[in-house]
Amino acid sequence: MDLKNGSVVTEFILLGFSGQREFHIFFFVTFLLIYSATVGGNILIMVTVKFSSTLHSPMYFLLGNLSFLDMCLSTVTTPKMITDLLSEHKTISVWGCMTQMFFMHLFGGAEMTLLIAMAFDRYVAICKPLHYRTIMSHRLLSGFMILSWTIGFVHTMSQMVLTVNLPFCGPNVIDNIFCDLPLVIQLACMDTYTMEFFVIADSGLLSLICFILLLVSYTVILITVQQRSSGGLNKALSTLSAHIIVVTLFFGPCIFIYAWPFNSFAGNKVLAVFYTIITPLLNPVIYTLRNQKMQGAMRKLWFQRVISTQKF
């Protein structure tokens, strides 16, 4: 395409939230508190899993990695969105936008795979408890970590390698709170019809397939437990309920966004907030408040910290 007569876009404008400045201040305070709680809560989980001897098990190892991915996913978009709430010029450079999208899909794809690993861990723990330590070995856990990061990297590269070469010479307004891949593609000065469907097939199908696999795995677990013991079903439901909540709230917005027609993406700011701000907070809230073992480990580490401080 001949771009000599057109201006090359060097930055995008993020419209963010509309409305009066009072609402922006309210959103600024609210989202700042949520983001602080997200970072603090997930760091607390990672530190507790790392230094508590009672939590050195595959389940909590995976949980610690999930906290890391949640914190990273929120950090990619939330700080920029928070500062834009008090800024008159909500701009982001083209390469800053590309970087934001790259890491969003990297951490998102890795987290999807990690959630499947966590479902497998629960299946082994509930359905094959006598072989749990043998099956969930350090080698398998390392394999899960390598696989999750590999899938996340392949997922984001398969889209970004095409996106970074798109010519941008016309409109540069993104009607969202961060750089959303489908909206950015629409701003290119070329026909992106094929690429739009590729994005849907890549992100949408990945989200949908992972979600279906998780639902199937949880169903198999519940059926297996019910056949073995009626009393064990309640325990399994209690154990899996937190996982199911996290999975549903994580995959729900992803599937909805990428399954919806492209011309309606501009109105999905609520889903964008939910996916990048609210969902990463749910991990520490759900797993910490519902898990007595995690609470006990945190209290023990706190007491040890207090005692060691008093000695000095």
Coordinates of N, CA, C and O in Angstrom, one line a residue, residues 48-142:
T48 N 4.2 -17.0 50.9 CA 3.7 -18.1 51.8 C 4.0 -19.4 51.3 O 4.5 -20.3 52.0
V49 N 3.8 -19.6 50.0 CA 4.0 -20.9 49.4 C 5.5 -21.2 49.4 O 6.0 -22.4 49.6
K50 N 6.3 -20.2 49.1 CA 7.8 -20.3 49.1 C 8.4 -20.7 50.4 O 9.3 -21.6 50.5
F51 N 8.0 -20.0 51.5 CA 8.7 -20.2 52.7 C 7.9 -21.0 53.8 O 8.5 -21.3 54.9
S52 N 6.7 -21.5 53.5 CA 6.0 -22.3 54.4 C 6.3 -23.8 54.1 O 5.9 -24.2 53.0
S53 N 6.8 -24.5 55.0 CA 7.1 -26.0 54.8 C 5.9 -26.8 54.6 O 5.9 -27.8 54.0
T54 N 4.8 -26.3 55.2 CA 3.5 -27.1 55.1 C 2.8 -27.0 53.7 O 1.9 -27.7 53.4
L55 N 3.3 -26.0 52.9 CA 2.7 -25.8 51.6 C 3.6 -26.3 50.5 O 3.3 -25.9 49.3
H56 N 4.6 -27.1 50.8 CA 5.5 -27.6 49.7 C 4.9 -28.8 49.1 O 5.3 -30.0 49.2
S57 N 3.8 -28.6 48.3 CA 3.1 -29.7 47.6 C 2.7 -29.2 46.2 O 2.7 -28.0 46.0
P58 N 2.5 -30.1 45.3 CA 2.2 -29.7 43.9 C 1.0 -28.7 43.8 O 1.1 -27.8 43.0
M59 N 0.0 -28.9 44.6 CA -1.2 -28.0 44.5 C -0.8 -26.6 44.8 O -1.1 -25.6 44.1
Y60 N 0.0 -26.3 45.9 CA 0.4 -25.0 46.2 C 1.5 -24.4 45.3 O 1.6 -23.2 45.2
F61 N 2.3 -25.3 44.8 CA 3.3 -24.9 43.8 C 2.6 -24.3 42.6 O 2.9 -23.2 42.1
L62 N 1.5 -25.0 42.1 CA 0.7 -24.5 41.0 C 0.0 -23.2 41.4 O -0.1 -22.3 40.5
L63 N -0.5 -23.1 42.6 CA -1.2 -22.0 43.0 C -0.3 -20.7 43.1 O -0.7 -19.6 42.7
G64 N 1.0 -20.9 43.5 CA 1.9 -19.9 43.6 C 2.2 -19.3 42.2 O 2.4 -18.1 41.9
N65 N 2.3 -20.2 41.2 CA 2.6 -19.8 39.8 C 1.3 -19.1 39.2 O 1.5 -18.2 38.4
L66 N 0.2 -19.5 39.6 CA -1.1 -18.9 39.2 C -1.1 -17.4 39.7 O -1.5 -16.5 39.0
S67 N -0.7 -17.2 41.0 CA -0.6 -15.9 41.6 C 0.3 -15.0 40.8 O 0.1 -13.8 40.5
F68 N 1.5 -15.6 40.4 CA 2.5 -14.8 39.6 C 1.9 -14.4 38.3 O 2.0 -13.2 37.9
L69 N 1.2 -15.3 37.6 CA 0.6 -14.9 36.3 C -0.5 -13.9 36.4 O -0.6 -13.0 35.6
D70 N -1.3 -14.1 37.5 CA -2.4 -13.1 37.7 C -1.8 -11.7 38.0 O -2.4 -10.7 37.4
M71 N -0.8 -11.6 38.8 CA -0.2 -10.3 39.1 C 0.4 -9.7 37.8 O 0.3 -8.5 37.6
C72 N 1.1 -10.5 37.0 CA 1.7 -10.0 35.8 C 0.6 -9.5 34.8 O 0.7 -8.5 34.2
L73 N -0.5 -10.3 34.7 CA -1.5 -10.0 33.7 C -2.2 -8.7 34.1 O -2.5 -7.8 33.2
S74 N -2.4 -8.5 35.4 CA -3.0 -7.2 35.9 C -2.0 -6.0 35.7 O -2.5 -4.9 35.3
T75 N -0.7 -6.3 35.9 CA 0.3 -5.2 35.8 C 0.5 -4.7 34.4 O 0.8 -3.6 34.1
V76 N 0.2 -5.6 33.4 CA 0.4 -5.2 32.0 C -0.6 -4.0 31.6 O -0.2 -3.1 30.8
T77 N -1.8 -4.0 32.1 CA -2.8 -3.0 31.7 C -3.2 -2.0 32.8 O -3.4 -0.9 32.5
T78 N -3.3 -2.5 34.0 CA -4.0 -1.7 35.1 C -3.2 -0.4 35.4 O -3.8 0.7 35.5
P79 N -1.9 -0.4 35.6 CA -1.2 0.9 35.9 C -1.4 2.0 34.9 O -1.7 3.1 35.2
K80 N -1.3 1.6 33.6 CA -1.6 2.5 32.5 C -3.0 3.1 32.5 O -3.2 4.3 32.4
M81 N -3.9 2.2 32.8 CA -5.3 2.6 32.8 C -5.6 3.5 34.0 O -6.4 4.5 33.8
I82 N -5.0 3.3 35.1 CA -5.2 4.1 36.3 C -4.7 5.5 36.1 O -5.3 6.5 36.4
T83 N -3.5 5.6 35.5 CA -2.9 6.9 35.3 C -3.7 7.7 34.2 O -3.8 8.9 34.3
D84 N -4.2 7.0 33.2 CA -5.0 7.7 32.2 C -6.3 8.3 32.7 O -6.8 9.2 32.2
L85 N -6.8 7.8 33.9 CA -8.0 8.3 34.4 C -7.9 9.8 34.9 O -8.8 10.5 34.9
L86 N -6.6 10.2 35.2 CA -6.4 11.5 35.6 C -5.6 12.3 34.6 O -5.1 13.4 34.9
S87 N -5.5 11.8 33.4 CA -4.7 12.4 32.3 C -5.6 12.9 31.3 O -6.6 12.3 30.9
E88 N -5.3 14.1 30.7 CA -6.1 14.7 29.6 C -5.7 14.0 28.3 O -6.6 13.9 27.4
H89 N -4.5 13.6 28.1 CA -4.0 13.0 26.9 C -3.8 11.5 27.1 O -2.7 11.1 27.6
K90 N -4.7 10.7 26.8 CA -4.6 9.2 27.0 C -4.0 8.6 25.8 O -4.7 8.0 24.9
T91 N -2.7 8.6 25.7 CA -2.0 8.1 24.5 C -1.1 7.0 24.9 O -0.6 6.9 26.0
I92 N -0.8 6.2 23.9 CA 0.2 5.1 24.0 C 0.9 5.0 22.7 O 0.3 5.0 21.6
S93 N 2.2 4.8 22.7 CA 3.0 4.7 21.5 C 2.6 3.3 20.8 O 2.1 2.4 21.4
V94 N 2.8 3.3 19.5 CA 2.5 2.1 18.7 C 3.2 0.9 19.3 O 2.7 -0.2 19.5
W95 N 4.5 1.1 19.6 CA 5.3 -0.1 20.1 C 4.9 -0.4 21.6 O 5.0 -1.5 22.0
G96 N 4.5 0.7 22.3 CA 4.0 0.4 23.7 C 2.7 -0.4 23.6 O 2.5 -1.3 24.4
C97 N 1.9 -0.1 22.6 CA 0.7 -0.9 22.4 C 1.0 -2.3 22.0 O 0.3 -3.2 22.6
M98 N 1.9 -2.5 21.1 CA 2.3 -3.8 20.7 C 2.8 -4.6 21.9 O 2.5 -5.8 22.1
T99 N 3.6 -4.0 22.7 CA 4.2 -4.6 23.9 C 3.1 -5.1 24.9 O 3.2 -6.2 25.4
Q100 N 2.2 -4.2 25.1 CA 1.1 -4.5 26.0 C 0.3 -5.7 25.5 O 0.0 -6.6 26.3
M101 N 0.0 -5.7 24.2 CA -0.8 -6.9 23.7 C 0.0 -8.2 23.7 O -0.5 -9.2 24.0
F102 N 1.3 -8.0 23.5 CA 2.2 -9.2 23.5 C 2.2 -9.9 24.9 O 1.9 -11.1 25.0
F103 N 2.3 -9.1 25.9 CA 2.4 -9.7 27.3 C 1.0 -10.1 27.8 O 0.9 -11.1 28.5
M104 N 0.0 -9.4 27.3 CA -1.4 -9.8 27.7 C -1.7 -11.3 27.2 O -2.2 -12.1 27.9
H105 N -1.4 -11.5 25.9 CA -1.6 -12.8 25.4 C -0.6 -13.9 25.9 O -0.9 -15.1 25.9
L106 N 0.6 -13.4 26.2 CA 1.6 -14.4 26.7 C 1.1 -14.9 28.1 O 1.0 -16.1 28.3
F107 N 0.8 -14.0 29.0 CA 0.4 -14.4 30.4 C -1.0 -15.0 30.3 O -1.3 -16.0 31.1
G108 N -1.9 -14.5 29.4 CA -3.2 -15.2 29.3 C -3.2 -16.6 28.9 O -3.8 -17.5 29.4
G109 N -2.4 -16.8 27.8 CA -2.2 -18.2 27.3 C -1.6 -19.1 28.3 O -2.0 -20.3 28.4
A110 N -0.6 -18.6 29.0 CA 0.1 -19.4 30.0 C -0.8 -19.8 31.1 O -0.8 -20.9 31.7
E111 N -1.7 -18.8 31.5 CA -2.6 -19.1 32.6 C -3.7 -20.1 32.3 O -4.1 -20.9 33.1
M112 N -4.1 -20.1 31.0 CA -5.1 -21.1 30.6 C -4.5 -22.5 30.7 O -5.2 -23.4 31.2
T113 N -3.3 -22.6 30.3 CA -2.7 -24.0 30.4 C -2.4 -24.3 31.8 O -2.6 -25.5 32.2
L114 N -2.1 -23.4 32.7 CA -1.8 -23.7 34.1 C -3.1 -24.1 34.8 O -3.1 -25.0 35.7
L115 N -4.2 -23.5 34.4 CA -5.5 -23.9 35.0 C -5.8 -25.4 34.7 O -6.4 -26.1 35.5
I116 N -5.5 -25.8 33.5 CA -5.7 -27.2 33.1 C -4.8 -28.1 34.0 O -5.2 -29.2 34.4
A117 N -3.5 -27.7 34.2 CA -2.6 -28.4 35.1 C -3.2 -28.5 36.5 O -3.1 -29.6 37.1
M118 N -3.8 -27.5 37.0 CA -4.4 -27.5 38.3 C -5.6 -28.4 38.4 O -5.8 -29.1 39.4
A119 N -6.3 -28.5 37.3 CA -7.5 -29.4 37.3 C -7.0 -30.9 37.3 O -7.5 -31.7 37.9
F120 N -5.9 -31.1 36.6 CA -5.3 -32.5 36.6 C -4.8 -32.8 37.9 O -4.9 -34.0 38.4
D121 N -4.2 -31.8 38.6 CA -3.7 -32.1 40.0 C -4.8 -32.4 40.9 O -4.7 -33.4 41.7
R122 N -5.9 -31.8 40.8 CA -7.1 -32.1 41.6 C -7.7 -33.5 41.3 O -8.1 -34.2 42.2
Y123 N -7.6 -33.8 40.0 CA -8.1 -35.2 39.6 C -7.3 -36.2 40.2 O -7.8 -37.2 40.8
V124 N -6.0 -36.1 40.2 CA -5.1 -37.1 40.8 C -5.2 -37.1 42.3 O -5.3 -38.2 42.9
A125 N -5.3 -36.0 42.9 CA -5.5 -35.9 44.4 C -6.8 -36.6 44.9 O -6.8 -37.2 45.9
I126 N -7.8 -36.4 44.1 CA -9.2 -36.9 44.6 C -9.4 -38.3 44.1 O -9.9 -39.1 44.9
C127 N -9.1 -38.6 42.9 CA -9.4 -39.9 42.3 C -8.3 -40.9 42.5 O -8.5 -42.1 42.4
K128 N -7.0 -40.5 42.6 CA -5.9 -41.4 42.8 C -5.0 -41.0 43.9 O -3.8 -40.7 43.8
P129 N -5.6 -40.8 45.1 CA -4.8 -40.3 46.3 C -3.6 -41.1 46.6 O -2.6 -40.5 47.1
L130 N -3.6 -42.4 46.5 CA -2.5 -43.2 46.9 C -1.3 -43.0 46.0 O -0.1 -43.3 46.4
H131 N -1.5 -42.6 44.8 CA -0.4 -42.4 43.8 C -0.1 -41.0 43.5 O 0.5 -40.6 42.5
Y132 N -0.7 -40.1 44.4 CA -0.6 -38.6 44.1 C 0.9 -38.2 44.0 O 1.3 -37.5 43.1
R133 N 1.7 -38.5 45.0 CA 3.1 -38.1 45.0 C 3.9 -38.7 43.9 O 4.8 -38.0 43.4
T134 N 3.5 -39.9 43.5 CA 4.3 -40.5 42.4 C 4.0 -39.9 41.1 O 4.9 -39.6 40.3
I135 N 2.7 -39.6 40.9 CA 2.2 -39.0 39.6 C 2.7 -37.5 39.5 O 3.2 -37.1 38.5
M136 N 2.3 -36.8 40.5 CA 2.6 -35.4 40.5 C 4.1 -35.1 41.0 O 4.4 -34.5 42.0
S137 N 5.0 -35.6 40.2 CA 6.4 -35.5 40.5 C 7.0 -34.1 40.2 O 6.3 -33.4 39.5
H138 N 8.2 -33.8 40.6 CA 8.8 -32.6 40.2 C 9.0 -32.5 38.7 O 8.9 -31.4 38.1
R139 N 9.3 -33.6 38.1 CA 9.5 -33.6 36.7 C 8.2 -33.3 35.9 O 8.3 -32.5 35.0
L140 N 7.1 -33.8 36.4 CA 5.8 -33.5 35.8 C 5.5 -32.0 36.0 O 5.0 -31.3 35.1
L141 N 5.7 -31.5 37.2 CA 5.4 -30.1 37.5 C 6.3 -29.2 36.6 O 5.8 -28.1 36.1
S142 N 7.5 -29.5 36.5 CA 8.4 -28.7 35.6 C 7.9 -28.8 34.2 O 7.9 -27.8 33.5

